Amino acid sequence: MHILFTRPLEDCHEMILKFQSLGHEISHLPLIDIEGLKYEAPNYSEFGGIILTSANAVKFLDIKSIDKKIACFCVGSATEKKARSVGFQSVFAADGNVNNLKELILLNFNSSEGKLLYVSGEVISSNLDQDLISNGYTIERVINYRANSIEKYDEDFIEKLKLKMPEITYIYSQNSAINFLKIIKNYQLETLWMNTNLMCIGEKTSATLNEIKWKKIFLFNPGEEEFLLYKI
């Protein structure tokens, strides 16, 4: 099966190797690159817990002054793995779904235990912080990275893609979907996806690409990529 991955290589390298080992043909078209942002470090001693919405949130976080025993809530397994790799010890992980992450926090952290530090990118797909505030929590948000669109691609790669379109394409964010739609239109690929299954994280992501004719559209959580192979 021909599969197109669209995350930055650092975020999908292991998955590419895994899928290749299963006998699949892999193409890689990164839609965004990640830029770390400078931020004013808060007083970490004020916080009873930390929320990490992606592995990038961990990557660009200055952790030297953070107590690694702090309750650490991660959106999914990739973020959990990254958090543990830098020394966090008390880690709770949802299954890649922000709603489940909220429930995980509600079950395992009492608002009386202190403030929560919410570390995220510049653009977020849900109002997790506002939802928690409405449940009585005190949240301070730190924005430590942004996703930048990649504007130009290798023409040879695009021509090869036209000759053999993927049967599966994975899209991981609304930002990525917006840029993917630009690429489709810029390179006049609008009519070539009718035999491609589009795999999207979240309804906002899939809605961005609804104007293109796909074979089927599936919603998924990070970590379910291989599972989806057996649903089509």
Tab-separated table of C-alpha atoms in Angstrom:
chain	number	residue	atom	x	y	z
A	1	MET	CA	0.000	0.000	0.000
A	2	HIS	CA	1.251	3.510	-0.814
A	3	ILE	CA	1.037	5.768	2.275
A	4	LEU	CA	1.714	9.507	2.559
A	5	PHE	CA	2.949	10.929	5.861
A	6	THR	CA	2.830	14.687	6.349
A	7	ARG	CA	4.390	15.380	9.759
A	8	PRO	CA	7.940	16.748	10.163
A	9	LEU	CA	10.419	13.875	9.789
A	10	GLU	CA	11.425	13.989	13.463
A	11	ASP	CA	7.817	13.270	14.434
A	12	CYS	CA	7.167	10.388	12.047
A	13	HIS	CA	10.560	8.769	11.381
A	14	GLU	CA	9.855	5.756	13.603
A	15	MET	CA	6.445	5.262	12.042
A	16	ILE	CA	7.883	5.431	8.533
A	17	LEU	CA	10.382	2.694	9.413
A	18	LYS	CA	7.629	0.605	11.027
A	19	PHE	CA	5.317	0.870	8.015
A	20	GLN	CA	8.158	0.137	5.602
A	21	SER	CA	8.943	-3.001	7.627
A	22	LEU	CA	5.310	-4.045	7.075
A	23	GLY	CA	5.901	-3.830	3.318
A	24	HIS	CA	4.257	-0.499	2.565
A	25	GLU	CA	5.566	2.125	0.149
A	26	ILE	CA	6.033	5.427	1.973
A	27	SER	CA	6.079	8.997	0.682
A	28	HIS	CA	6.866	11.933	2.943
A	29	LEU	CA	5.470	15.429	2.366
A	30	PRO	CA	5.987	17.537	5.516
A	31	LEU	CA	3.408	20.314	5.621
A	32	ILE	CA	4.801	22.371	8.502
A	33	ASP	CA	8.043	22.969	10.304
A	34	ILE	CA	8.226	23.749	14.007
A	35	GLU	CA	9.874	26.850	15.410
A	36	GLY	CA	10.687	27.236	19.094
A	37	LEU	CA	9.607	30.559	20.641
A	38	LYS	CA	11.173	32.559	23.431
A	39	TYR	CA	8.914	32.938	26.436
A	40	GLU	CA	9.087	34.393	29.904
A	41	ALA	CA	9.613	31.512	32.295
A	42	PRO	CA	7.029	31.454	35.086
A	43	ASN	CA	7.790	30.705	38.717
A	44	TYR	CA	7.578	26.933	38.462
A	45	SER	CA	7.312	26.482	42.221
A	46	GLU	CA	3.797	27.972	42.022
A	47	PHE	CA	2.455	25.023	40.023
A	48	GLY	CA	1.145	21.688	41.187
A	49	GLY	CA	0.955	20.198	37.698
A	50	ILE	CA	1.906	20.706	34.076
A	51	ILE	CA	-0.082	19.999	30.905
A	52	LEU	CA	1.863	19.130	27.746
A	53	THR	CA	-0.133	19.126	24.526
A	54	SER	CA	2.524	17.708	22.210
A	55	ALA	CA	6.065	16.381	22.045
A	56	ASN	CA	7.038	19.804	20.679
A	57	ALA	CA	5.772	21.418	23.877
A	58	VAL	CA	8.305	19.263	25.733
A	59	LYS	CA	11.078	19.801	23.183
A	60	PHE	CA	11.007	23.601	23.489
A	61	LEU	CA	10.409	23.755	27.248
A	62	ASP	CA	13.279	24.931	29.469
A	63	ILE	CA	13.039	22.204	32.097
A	64	LYS	CA	16.066	23.036	34.261
A	65	SER	CA	14.013	24.726	36.999
A	66	ILE	CA	11.039	22.360	36.934
A	67	ASP	CA	10.570	19.727	39.629
A	68	LYS	CA	10.505	16.488	37.611
A	69	LYS	CA	8.197	14.922	40.213
A	70	ILE	CA	5.431	17.385	39.332
A	71	ALA	CA	2.202	15.813	38.055
A	72	CYS	CA	2.616	15.813	34.275
A	73	PHE	CA	-0.423	15.398	31.990
A	74	CYS	CA	0.285	14.462	28.361
A	75	VAL	CA	-2.105	14.390	25.438
A	76	GLY	CA	-0.819	11.066	24.075
A	77	SER	CA	1.844	8.369	24.105
A	78	ALA	CA	4.356	10.275	21.952
A	79	THR	CA	4.202	13.250	24.330
A	80	GLU	CA	4.441	10.882	27.310
A	81	LYS	CA	7.543	9.251	25.842
A	82	LYS	CA	9.170	12.647	25.264
A	83	ALA	CA	8.270	13.823	28.792
A	84	ARG	CA	9.746	10.717	30.400
A	85	SER	CA	12.885	11.047	28.271
A	86	VAL	CA	13.638	14.467	29.810
A	87	GLY	CA	13.060	13.227	33.353
A	88	PHE	CA	9.405	13.706	34.283
A	89	GLN	CA	8.444	10.916	36.671
A	90	SER	CA	4.756	11.312	37.522
A	91	VAL	CA	3.304	11.155	34.018
A	92	PHE	CA	-0.331	10.652	33.049
A	93	ALA	CA	-1.154	10.119	29.370
A	94	ALA	CA	-4.443	10.327	27.489
A	95	ASP	CA	-4.918	8.510	24.189
A	96	GLY	CA	-4.280	11.505	21.944
A	97	ASN	CA	-7.703	13.055	22.492
A	98	VAL	CA	-7.934	16.444	24.237
A	99	ASN	CA	-11.337	15.626	25.750
A	100	ASN	CA	-9.841	12.519	27.320
A	101	LEU	CA	-6.911	14.618	28.545
A	102	LYS	CA	-9.371	16.932	30.322
A	103	GLU	CA	-11.082	13.958	31.977
A	104	LEU	CA	-7.687	12.575	32.997
A	105	ILE	CA	-6.854	15.858	34.728
A	106	LEU	CA	-10.267	16.056	36.422
A	107	LEU	CA	-9.789	12.542	37.807
A	108	ASN	CA	-6.172	12.838	38.925
A	109	PHE	CA	-5.622	16.457	39.957
A	110	ASN	CA	-7.656	18.470	42.426
A	111	SER	CA	-7.843	22.220	41.891
A	112	SER	CA	-6.804	22.666	45.540
A	113	GLU	CA	-3.411	21.134	44.711
A	114	GLY	CA	-2.305	24.337	42.975
A	115	LYS	CA	-2.109	25.997	39.599
A	116	LEU	CA	-1.632	24.096	36.350
A	117	LEU	CA	0.943	25.180	33.773
A	118	TYR	CA	-0.427	24.658	30.248
A	119	VAL	CA	2.354	24.433	27.646
A	120	SER	CA	1.272	24.552	24.010
A	121	GLY	CA	1.871	25.844	20.528
A	122	GLU	CA	0.692	29.193	19.243
A	123	VAL	CA	-2.459	27.707	17.679
A	124	ILE	CA	-4.559	25.202	19.614
A	125	SER	CA	-7.422	23.081	18.338
A	126	SER	CA	-9.488	23.125	21.540
A	127	ASN	CA	-10.215	25.342	24.535
A	128	LEU	CA	-8.746	22.962	27.106
A	129	ASP	CA	-7.535	25.768	29.372
A	130	GLN	CA	-10.914	27.530	29.338
A	131	ASP	CA	-12.729	24.241	29.976
A	132	LEU	CA	-10.555	23.585	33.015
A	133	ILE	CA	-10.977	27.150	34.290
A	134	SER	CA	-14.755	26.652	34.101
A	135	ASN	CA	-14.236	23.589	36.312
A	136	GLY	CA	-12.523	25.667	38.987
A	137	TYR	CA	-8.876	25.236	38.000
A	138	THR	CA	-6.296	28.017	37.819
A	139	ILE	CA	-4.370	27.787	34.543
A	140	GLU	CA	-1.362	29.688	33.238
A	141	ARG	CA	-0.534	29.156	29.567
A	142	VAL	CA	2.955	29.233	28.087
A	143	ILE	CA	3.321	29.301	24.296
A	144	ASN	CA	6.723	27.889	23.383
A	145	TYR	CA	6.483	26.955	19.690
A	146	ARG	CA	4.701	27.728	16.456
A	147	ALA	CA	3.989	25.736	13.308
A	148	ASN	CA	5.131	27.418	10.091
A	149	SER	CA	3.753	26.387	6.709
A	150	ILE	CA	6.173	24.959	4.186
A	151	GLU	CA	5.524	26.874	0.970
A	152	LYS	CA	7.688	25.272	-1.721
A	153	TYR	CA	8.218	21.637	-2.690
A	154	ASP	CA	10.435	19.607	-4.980
A	155	GLU	CA	8.703	19.583	-8.378
A	156	ASP	CA	10.072	16.102	-9.133
A	157	PHE	CA	8.455	14.745	-5.963
A	158	ILE	CA	5.098	16.261	-6.931
A	159	GLU	CA	5.312	14.769	-10.434
A	160	LYS	CA	6.111	11.314	-9.020
A	161	LEU	CA	3.178	11.655	-6.632
A	162	LYS	CA	0.843	12.427	-9.531
A	163	LEU	CA	1.931	9.205	-11.249
A	164	LYS	CA	1.237	7.084	-8.187
A	165	MET	CA	-1.182	8.664	-5.727
A	166	PRO	CA	-1.246	7.342	-2.154
A	167	GLU	CA	-3.985	5.059	-0.943
A	168	ILE	CA	-3.746	6.574	2.550
A	169	THR	CA	-2.803	10.096	3.670
A	170	TYR	CA	-2.431	11.102	7.328
A	171	ILE	CA	-3.118	14.732	8.349
A	172	TYR	CA	-2.426	15.715	11.956
A	173	SER	CA	-3.763	19.233	12.525
A	174	GLN	CA	-5.968	21.934	11.105
A	175	ASN	CA	-2.840	23.975	10.301
A	176	SER	CA	-1.491	21.057	8.294
A	177	ALA	CA	-4.834	20.625	6.535
A	178	ILE	CA	-4.901	24.293	5.531
A	179	ASN	CA	-1.425	24.028	4.045
A	180	PHE	CA	-2.225	20.711	2.367
A	181	LEU	CA	-5.218	22.321	0.638
A	182	LYS	CA	-2.940	25.125	-0.619
A	183	ILE	CA	-0.513	22.573	-2.039
A	184	ILE	CA	-3.322	20.629	-3.716
A	185	LYS	CA	-4.547	23.804	-5.408
A	186	ASN	CA	-1.124	25.283	-6.207
A	187	TYR	CA	-0.003	22.097	-7.940
A	188	GLN	CA	-3.426	21.387	-9.514
A	189	LEU	CA	-3.953	18.074	-7.713
A	190	GLU	CA	-7.654	18.594	-6.943
A	191	THR	CA	-9.006	15.703	-9.036
A	192	LEU	CA	-6.431	13.059	-8.124
A	193	TRP	CA	-7.543	11.925	-4.645
A	194	MET	CA	-10.665	9.874	-5.395
A	195	ASN	CA	-8.899	6.613	-4.514
A	196	THR	CA	-7.167	8.010	-1.412
A	197	ASN	CA	-8.400	7.433	2.136
A	198	LEU	CA	-7.893	10.607	4.182
A	199	MET	CA	-7.009	10.061	7.844
A	200	CYS	CA	-7.508	13.185	9.989
A	201	ILE	CA	-7.084	14.100	13.618
A	202	GLY	CA	-10.298	15.880	14.558
A	203	GLU	CA	-13.312	17.182	12.702
A	204	LYS	CA	-11.816	20.659	12.163
A	205	THR	CA	-8.965	19.033	10.266
A	206	SER	CA	-11.218	16.942	8.049
A	207	ALA	CA	-13.642	19.835	7.457
A	208	THR	CA	-10.806	21.907	5.991
A	209	LEU	CA	-10.318	19.294	3.271
A	210	ASN	CA	-13.964	18.454	2.593
A	211	GLU	CA	-14.011	20.267	-0.740
A	212	ILE	CA	-11.652	17.637	-2.191
A	213	LYS	CA	-13.175	14.341	-3.358
A	214	TRP	CA	-11.710	11.504	-1.264
A	215	LYS	CA	-12.445	7.789	-1.281
A	216	LYS	CA	-13.276	7.939	2.454
A	217	ILE	CA	-12.441	10.178	5.406
A	218	PHE	CA	-11.566	8.688	8.791
A	219	LEU	CA	-10.995	10.449	12.117
A	220	PHE	CA	-8.265	9.047	14.357
A	221	ASN	CA	-6.143	9.682	17.429
A	222	PRO	CA	-2.326	9.566	17.431
A	223	GLY	CA	-1.194	5.985	17.913
A	224	GLU	CA	-4.022	4.521	15.824
A	225	GLU	CA	-2.245	4.852	12.464
A	226	GLU	CA	-1.483	1.154	12.073
A	227	PHE	CA	-4.924	0.146	13.327
A	228	LEU	CA	-6.507	2.233	10.571
A	229	LEU	CA	-4.779	0.123	7.910
A	230	TYR	CA	-7.144	-2.719	8.754
A	231	LYS	CA	-10.298	-0.587	8.564
A	232	ILE	CA	-10.097	0.264	4.879
